[in-house]
């Protein structure tokens, strides 16, 4: 199930099977002048990207999976095959079934075919890297950039701990300080205008060493640190487990949320490198710990819980792009309220009355957490990057 079914170049959409990766899809599109912008991580399959409503570094410009899926073919628990919509760019015909399944994590149906929106490959792309005296200064730079109206392609923040890991893992010599990676894209004129505006904002927030590159090889060199972040984190604690977690807050709250999180981490005996899709208000922690050590496991759980509670208090979410699964199921009612959970449970029972598909995921059983699913919490939350 990893084939491109049909490329509709004039309509700027493509129909694919769920097993194809986004890298494979973009390889198939390379001669069309179009591309699919979602990039959650190397090797991600389109079907899984639909299930978690993923996004990635390009979401600040192109949106998340929710904005880029036109329709789905889905097999329901009773075996019925349904198509959720046609290929029109908009429709007001009935319930929005497409987005009922996007982000449902396989609890409502099995996706067998997906039609995706495509984007035009930009004429020019440039990358910049800048360091800051604090993560708060860096996050504030992103907030001001978004408010300025500049349509940046990417805005990624790595904290000083993450930069240290990247340096050790790849023999880089980056300054160990909070670092912003911007990508600008568009026409020559648009890119030049974007760089000029952002450079002023960077300077006003005490940014240093504003470097940018247009050449492909130089762009790749500057992006190296961001691309290898996850795989670099464990080098700071060899043989450690990695608790990968994320939250997302309104962009105006990002600087405060990151600062409070860093303050919390400064008081902890565990390391947790941070990387942020800062333009979306989304950031990830890679908590390094020994899962066989109760003290370290308890501390990792405490860090994660405080992170999620902090985000929800700021009107954010317990997960910006990872999905709820079972690891964050306990936080959903606090985020959305009992009414929303009751409605989700009603939908689940209507579509899957025998609870066949991914039982225990997202929504707890009415009597409490599904015990079998709870056994998977540690496996899902604690993993070593491959």
Short mmCIF file of C-alpha atoms in Angstrom, two decimals:
data_model
loop_
_atom_site.label_atom_id
_atom_site.label_comp_id
_atom_site.label_asym_id
_atom_site.label_seq_id
_atom_site.Cartn_x
_atom_site.Cartn_y
_atom_site.Cartn_z
CA UNK A 1 0.00 0.00 0.00
CA UNK A 2 2.80 2.43 -0.89
CA UNK A 3 1.87 3.62 -4.37
CA UNK A 4 1.10 7.00 -5.90
CA UNK A 5 -2.37 6.47 -7.35
CA UNK A 6 -2.69 9.66 -9.40
CA UNK A 7 -0.99 13.05 -9.68
CA UNK A 8 -3.35 15.84 -10.68
CA UNK A 9 -0.82 18.51 -11.61
CA UNK A 10 -3.30 21.15 -12.80
CA UNK A 11 -5.40 20.76 -9.65
CA UNK A 12 -2.30 20.64 -7.44
CA UNK A 13 -3.31 17.47 -5.62
CA UNK A 14 -2.24 13.84 -5.48
CA UNK A 15 -3.89 10.58 -4.42
CA UNK A 16 -1.71 8.04 -2.61
CA UNK A 17 -1.88 4.85 -0.59
CA UNK A 18 -1.12 5.09 3.15
CA UNK A 19 2.17 3.19 3.16
CA UNK A 20 4.12 5.68 1.06
CA UNK A 21 6.47 7.99 2.95
CA UNK A 22 6.46 11.72 2.37
CA UNK A 23 10.05 11.49 1.11
CA UNK A 24 9.02 8.91 -1.49
CA UNK A 25 6.05 11.05 -2.48
CA UNK A 26 8.22 14.13 -2.99
CA UNK A 27 10.65 12.07 -5.06
CA UNK A 28 7.74 11.11 -7.31
CA UNK A 29 6.74 14.79 -7.57
CA UNK A 30 10.21 16.20 -8.30
CA UNK A 31 9.60 16.81 -12.02
CA UNK A 32 6.19 18.45 -11.53
CA UNK A 33 7.30 21.68 -9.84
CA UNK A 34 5.08 20.70 -6.89
CA UNK A 35 5.79 19.18 -3.48
CA UNK A 36 4.05 17.97 -0.34
CA UNK A 37 5.28 20.15 2.54
CA UNK A 38 4.57 18.11 5.68
CA UNK A 39 7.85 16.79 7.16
CA UNK A 40 7.37 15.27 10.64
CA UNK A 41 10.51 13.12 10.51
CA UNK A 42 12.41 10.88 8.10
CA UNK A 43 10.53 7.73 7.11
CA UNK A 44 7.08 8.88 8.21
CA UNK A 45 4.26 7.25 6.20
CA UNK A 46 1.33 9.30 4.94
CA UNK A 47 -1.15 6.98 6.69
CA UNK A 48 0.51 7.55 10.07
CA UNK A 49 0.73 11.27 9.36
CA UNK A 50 -3.04 11.30 8.83
CA UNK A 51 -3.60 9.30 12.03
CA UNK A 52 -1.71 11.73 14.25
CA UNK A 53 -2.50 14.91 12.30
CA UNK A 54 1.22 15.57 12.16
CA UNK A 55 2.95 18.70 10.94
CA UNK A 56 6.70 19.39 11.13
CA UNK A 57 9.01 22.28 10.34
CA UNK A 58 6.99 23.61 7.36
CA UNK A 59 3.71 23.94 9.25
CA UNK A 60 4.31 27.61 10.08
CA UNK A 61 3.79 28.38 6.38
CA UNK A 62 1.77 25.49 4.97
CA UNK A 63 -0.33 24.37 7.92
CA UNK A 64 -0.67 20.90 9.44
CA UNK A 65 -2.02 17.66 8.03
CA UNK A 66 -5.56 18.89 8.78
CA UNK A 67 -5.14 21.69 6.25
CA UNK A 68 -3.57 19.49 3.60
CA UNK A 69 -5.86 16.45 3.34
CA UNK A 70 -8.65 16.80 0.76
CA UNK A 71 -10.32 13.43 1.19
CA UNK A 72 -9.90 9.89 2.47
CA UNK A 73 -11.10 6.41 1.70
CA UNK A 74 -11.64 4.61 5.00
CA UNK A 75 -12.60 1.07 5.96
CA UNK A 76 -14.96 1.19 8.95
CA UNK A 77 -15.04 -1.47 11.70
CA UNK A 78 -18.05 -3.16 10.06
CA UNK A 79 -16.15 -3.47 6.76
CA UNK A 80 -17.88 -0.60 4.96
CA UNK A 81 -15.63 1.42 2.63
CA UNK A 82 -16.47 5.14 2.70
CA UNK A 83 -15.11 8.15 0.84
CA UNK A 84 -15.17 11.26 2.99
CA UNK A 85 -15.27 13.92 0.22
CA UNK A 86 -14.46 14.63 -3.44
CA UNK A 87 -11.44 16.57 -4.73
CA UNK A 88 -12.98 20.05 -4.72
CA UNK A 89 -10.93 22.54 -2.74
CA UNK A 90 -13.95 23.36 -0.62
CA UNK A 91 -17.35 21.83 0.15
CA UNK A 92 -20.27 22.48 2.46
CA UNK A 93 -21.96 19.15 1.68
CA UNK A 94 -22.75 17.52 5.01
CA UNK A 95 -20.55 16.70 7.96
CA UNK A 96 -16.79 17.17 7.62
CA UNK A 97 -15.98 13.45 7.66
CA UNK A 98 -12.44 13.94 6.39
CA UNK A 99 -11.33 15.74 9.51
CA UNK A 100 -13.19 13.31 11.74
CA UNK A 101 -10.58 10.73 10.75
CA UNK A 102 -7.53 13.02 10.56
CA UNK A 103 -6.00 12.79 14.03
CA UNK A 104 -8.22 9.88 15.16
CA UNK A 105 -5.14 7.63 15.58
CA UNK A 106 -6.76 4.59 13.99
CA UNK A 107 -9.60 4.43 16.52
CA UNK A 108 -12.40 4.95 13.99
CA UNK A 109 -11.25 3.33 10.74
CA UNK A 110 -8.42 2.12 8.55
CA UNK A 111 -7.36 4.65 5.93
CA UNK A 112 -6.79 3.00 2.54
CA UNK A 113 -6.35 6.05 0.28
CA UNK A 114 -5.57 9.72 0.76
CA UNK A 115 -5.86 12.76 -1.50
CA UNK A 116 -3.46 15.55 -0.52
CA UNK A 117 -3.03 19.20 -1.42
CA UNK A 118 0.27 20.04 -3.10
CA UNK A 119 2.25 23.28 -3.08
CA UNK A 120 4.42 25.01 -5.67
CA UNK A 121 8.13 24.65 -5.04
CA UNK A 122 9.48 28.11 -4.13
CA UNK A 123 11.64 29.95 -6.65
CA UNK A 124 14.26 30.80 -4.04
CA UNK A 125 15.10 29.54 -0.56
CA UNK A 126 17.48 31.00 2.01
CA UNK A 127 18.41 29.87 5.52
CA UNK A 128 19.62 31.93 8.47
CA UNK A 129 21.10 30.97 11.85
CA UNK A 130 21.30 33.30 14.85
CA UNK A 131 22.18 32.88 18.54
CA UNK A 132 20.58 34.68 21.50
CA UNK A 133 21.45 35.40 25.14
CA UNK A 134 18.37 33.46 26.30
CA UNK A 135 15.59 31.23 25.03
CA UNK A 136 13.15 33.98 25.96
CA UNK A 137 14.90 36.42 23.59
CA UNK A 138 14.82 33.83 20.82
CA UNK A 139 11.14 33.00 21.32
CA UNK A 140 10.26 36.70 21.48
CA UNK A 141 12.00 37.16 18.13
CA UNK A 142 9.70 34.54 16.59
CA UNK A 143 6.62 36.15 18.12
CA UNK A 144 7.55 39.55 16.68
CA UNK A 145 8.38 37.98 13.32
CA UNK A 146 4.94 36.35 13.11
CA UNK A 147 3.24 39.62 14.09
CA UNK A 148 5.20 41.48 11.39
CA UNK A 149 3.38 39.52 8.69
CA UNK A 150 6.54 37.98 7.22
CA UNK A 151 5.58 34.64 5.65
CA UNK A 152 8.60 32.61 6.70
CA UNK A 153 9.06 29.03 5.57
CA UNK A 154 10.40 27.67 8.88
CA UNK A 155 11.26 28.99 12.34
CA UNK A 156 13.08 26.46 14.53
CA UNK A 157 14.58 27.01 17.99
CA UNK A 158 17.20 24.77 19.63
CA UNK A 159 18.16 25.47 23.22
CA UNK A 160 21.75 25.52 24.46
CA UNK A 161 21.52 21.91 25.73
CA UNK A 162 20.39 20.69 22.32
CA UNK A 163 23.21 22.60 20.61
CA UNK A 164 25.72 20.98 22.98
CA UNK A 165 24.41 17.53 21.98
CA UNK A 166 24.56 18.37 18.29
CA UNK A 167 28.14 19.61 18.60
CA UNK A 168 29.26 16.45 20.38
CA UNK A 169 27.43 14.13 17.99
CA UNK A 170 28.61 15.69 14.74
CA UNK A 171 31.84 17.51 15.56
CA UNK A 172 30.20 20.85 14.89
CA UNK A 173 31.45 24.00 16.55
CA UNK A 174 28.26 25.96 17.05
CA UNK A 175 28.06 28.42 19.91
CA UNK A 176 26.31 26.69 22.82
CA UNK A 177 23.48 29.18 23.12
CA UNK A 178 19.79 29.33 22.20
CA UNK A 179 19.77 29.25 18.40
CA UNK A 180 17.11 30.19 15.85
CA UNK A 181 17.00 28.67 12.38
CA UNK A 182 14.87 30.58 9.86
CA UNK A 183 14.04 29.53 6.32
CA UNK A 184 12.82 32.16 3.85
CA UNK A 185 11.19 31.21 0.57
CA UNK A 186 9.44 32.82 -2.37
CA UNK A 187 10.62 35.01 -5.24
CA UNK A 188 14.00 36.75 -5.11
CA UNK A 189 12.33 40.00 -4.03
CA UNK A 190 10.18 38.34 -1.38
CA UNK A 191 13.15 36.52 0.17
CA UNK A 192 15.26 39.68 0.29
CA UNK A 193 12.41 41.59 1.95
CA UNK A 194 11.85 38.80 4.49
CA UNK A 195 15.53 38.70 5.44
CA UNK A 196 15.71 42.48 5.90
CA UNK A 197 12.68 42.56 8.23
CA UNK A 198 13.75 39.56 10.30
CA UNK A 199 17.31 40.84 10.62
CA UNK A 200 16.01 44.03 12.26
CA UNK A 201 13.85 42.02 14.66
CA UNK A 202 16.82 39.77 15.51
CA UNK A 203 19.01 42.78 16.27
CA UNK A 204 16.32 44.32 18.48
CA UNK A 205 16.25 41.11 20.53
CA UNK A 206 20.03 40.93 21.01
CA UNK A 207 20.61 38.25 18.39
CA UNK A 208 24.21 37.69 17.36
CA UNK A 209 26.02 36.35 14.31
CA UNK A 210 23.14 36.50 11.82
CA UNK A 211 24.34 34.11 9.09
CA UNK A 212 22.35 33.23 6.00
CA UNK A 213 22.88 31.11 2.92
CA UNK A 214 21.18 30.67 -0.45
CA UNK A 215 23.48 28.06 -1.99
CA UNK A 216 22.06 24.52 -1.62
CA UNK A 217 25.16 23.01 0.01
CA UNK A 218 25.56 25.90 2.43
CA UNK A 219 21.85 25.75 3.32
CA UNK A 220 22.20 22.06 4.10
CA UNK A 221 25.25 22.73 6.23
CA UNK A 222 23.42 25.34 8.29
CA UNK A 223 20.39 23.04 8.69
CA UNK A 224 22.48 20.08 9.86
CA UNK A 225 22.08 20.87 13.54
CA UNK A 226 18.31 20.97 13.30
CA UNK A 227 18.01 17.85 11.17
CA UNK A 228 20.01 15.65 13.56
CA UNK A 229 18.62 17.03 16.84
CA UNK A 230 16.62 14.00 17.99
CA UNK A 231 19.39 11.54 17.18
CA UNK A 232 21.94 13.74 18.95
CA UNK A 233 20.15 14.09 22.29
CA UNK A 234 21.14 10.71 23.86
CA UNK A 235 24.85 11.45 23.52
CA UNK A 236 24.53 13.66 26.62
CA UNK A 237 23.55 10.58 28.68
CA UNK A 238 24.87 7.43 26.98
CA UNK A 239 22.59 4.37 27.12
CA UNK A 240 19.73 6.55 28.32
CA UNK A 241 16.08 6.15 27.44
CA UNK A 242 14.43 9.16 25.80
CA UNK A 243 11.00 10.35 26.83
CA UNK A 244 9.88 12.32 23.77
CA UNK A 245 7.11 14.77 24.58
CA UNK A 246 5.65 17.95 23.12
CA UNK A 247 3.15 20.71 23.82
CA UNK A 248 1.81 23.65 21.85
CA UNK A 249 0.62 27.05 23.10
CA UNK A 250 -0.72 30.23 21.50
CA UNK A 251 2.26 31.97 19.91
CA UNK A 252 1.97 34.93 22.34
CA UNK A 253 2.56 32.50 25.24
CA UNK A 254 5.53 30.68 23.70
CA UNK A 255 8.33 32.72 25.30
CA UNK A 256 6.78 32.42 28.77
CA UNK A 257 6.05 28.71 28.40
CA UNK A 258 9.60 27.96 27.28
CA UNK A 259 11.12 30.11 30.03
CA UNK A 260 9.03 28.48 32.77
CA UNK A 261 9.93 25.06 31.39
CA UNK A 262 13.63 25.92 31.36
CA UNK A 263 13.37 27.21 34.94
CA UNK A 264 11.80 23.88 35.92
CA UNK A 265 14.55 21.93 34.15
CA UNK A 266 17.27 23.97 35.87
CA UNK A 267 16.02 22.56 39.18
CA UNK A 268 16.02 18.98 37.91
CA UNK A 269 18.86 16.43 37.97
CA UNK A 270 17.81 15.16 34.52
CA UNK A 271 18.75 16.65 31.18
CA UNK A 272 16.06 17.43 28.62
CA UNK A 273 17.24 19.08 25.38
CA UNK A 274 14.58 21.21 23.71
CA UNK A 275 13.71 21.87 20.09
CA UNK A 276 10.81 24.04 18.99
CA UNK A 277 8.73 24.60 15.88
CA UNK A 278 8.65 28.09 17.27
CA UNK A 279 6.52 29.65 14.54
CA UNK A 280 3.62 27.41 15.64
CA UNK A 281 4.11 27.76 19.39
CA UNK A 282 5.05 24.06 19.48
CA UNK A 283 8.09 22.62 21.27
CA UNK A 284 9.50 19.21 22.18
CA UNK A 285 11.53 17.94 25.13
CA UNK A 286 13.77 14.89 24.88
CA UNK A 287 13.94 13.83 28.54
CA UNK A 288 17.02 11.64 29.12
CA UNK A 289 16.65 9.10 31.94
CA UNK A 290 17.09 5.49 33.02
CA UNK A 291 13.70 3.79 32.88
CA UNK A 292 14.92 1.09 35.30
CA UNK A 293 15.76 3.67 37.95
CA UNK A 294 12.59 4.61 39.88
CA UNK A 295 13.96 7.97 40.97
CA UNK A 296 14.79 8.96 37.38
CA UNK A 297 11.51 7.57 36.03
CA UNK A 298 9.50 9.52 38.61
CA UNK A 299 11.41 12.69 37.78
CA UNK A 300 10.83 12.23 34.03
CA UNK A 301 7.11 11.80 34.68
CA UNK A 302 7.10 14.91 36.87
CA UNK A 303 8.78 17.00 34.17
CA UNK A 304 6.31 15.78 31.54
CA UNK A 305 3.28 16.37 33.78
CA UNK A 306 4.35 19.88 34.72
CA UNK A 307 5.05 20.67 31.06
CA UNK A 308 1.57 19.56 29.98
CA UNK A 309 -0.21 21.29 32.85
CA UNK A 310 1.71 24.49 32.10
CA UNK A 311 0.67 24.40 28.44
CA UNK A 312 -3.00 23.72 29.21
CA UNK A 313 -3.02 26.56 31.75
CA UNK A 314 -1.84 28.83 28.92
CA UNK A 315 -4.77 27.65 26.75
CA UNK A 316 -2.52 25.31 24.82
CA UNK A 317 -2.59 21.58 24.16
CA UNK A 318 -0.97 18.48 25.66
CA UNK A 319 0.26 17.48 22.19
CA UNK A 320 0.89 19.65 19.16
CA UNK A 321 1.72 16.88 16.71
CA UNK A 322 2.60 13.60 18.44
CA UNK A 323 -0.95 12.45 19.11
CA UNK A 324 -2.57 11.45 22.41
CA UNK A 325 -2.11 7.67 22.23
CA UNK A 326 -2.27 6.38 25.78
CA UNK A 327 0.59 8.42 27.20
CA UNK A 328 -1.35 11.70 27.27
CA UNK A 329 -4.87 10.35 27.54
CA UNK A 330 -5.15 11.38 31.18
CA UNK A 331 -4.73 15.08 30.26
CA UNK A 332 -7.44 15.26 27.61
CA UNK A 333 -10.38 16.00 29.88
CA UNK A 334 -8.47 18.76 31.65
CA UNK A 335 -7.72 20.30 28.26
CA UNK A 336 -11.13 19.96 26.59
CA UNK A 337 -13.62 19.36 29.40
CA UNK A 338 -15.93 16.42 30.15
CA UNK A 339 -18.45 17.42 27.48
CA UNK A 340 -15.93 17.04 24.68
CA UNK A 341 -14.75 13.65 26.02
CA UNK A 342 -18.37 12.46 26.24
CA UNK A 343 -18.93 13.49 22.61
CA UNK A 344 -15.76 11.67 21.48
CA UNK A 345 -16.88 8.56 23.34
CA UNK A 346 -20.29 8.79 21.65
CA UNK A 347 -18.69 9.00 18.21
CA UNK A 348 -16.38 6.09 18.99
CA UNK A 349 -19.30 3.90 20.11
CA UNK A 350 -21.37 4.82 17.07
CA UNK A 351 -18.62 4.05 14.56
CA UNK A 352 -16.96 1.17 16.45
CA UNK A 353 -19.57 -0.29 18.84
CA UNK A 354 -17.47 -3.40 19.57
CA UNK A 355 -14.33 -1.35 20.34
CA UNK A 356 -12.26 -3.22 17.74
CA UNK A 357 -9.94 -0.45 16.54
CA UNK A 358 -7.11 0.66 18.86
CA UNK A 359 -9.08 0.14 22.09
CA UNK A 360 -7.95 2.43 24.88
CA UNK A 361 -6.26 4.96 22.60
CA UNK A 362 -7.16 8.65 23.06
CA UNK A 363 -10.32 8.07 25.14
CA UNK A 364 -10.33 6.19 28.47
CA UNK A 365 -13.00 3.56 29.05
CA UNK A 366 -15.98 4.94 30.98
CA UNK A 367 -14.92 2.87 34.01
CA UNK A 368 -11.39 4.29 33.83
CA UNK A 369 -8.24 3.67 31.85
CA UNK A 370 -8.08 0.52 29.75
CA UNK A 371 -5.69 -1.70 31.73
CA UNK A 372 -4.22 -3.41 28.70
CA UNK A 373 -3.57 -0.08 27.01
CA UNK A 374 -2.00 1.26 30.20
CA UNK A 375 0.68 -1.40 29.91
CA UNK A 376 1.76 0.29 26.70
CA UNK A 377 2.24 3.73 28.28
CA UNK A 378 5.84 3.18 29.24
CA UNK A 379 6.67 1.60 25.87
CA UNK A 380 5.13 4.50 23.98
CA UNK A 381 6.55 7.28 26.13
CA UNK A 382 10.04 5.89 26.60
CA UNK A 383 11.99 4.99 23.51
CA UNK A 384 15.43 5.29 22.01
CA UNK A 385 15.65 7.12 18.68
CA UNK A 386 16.69 4.82 15.85
#
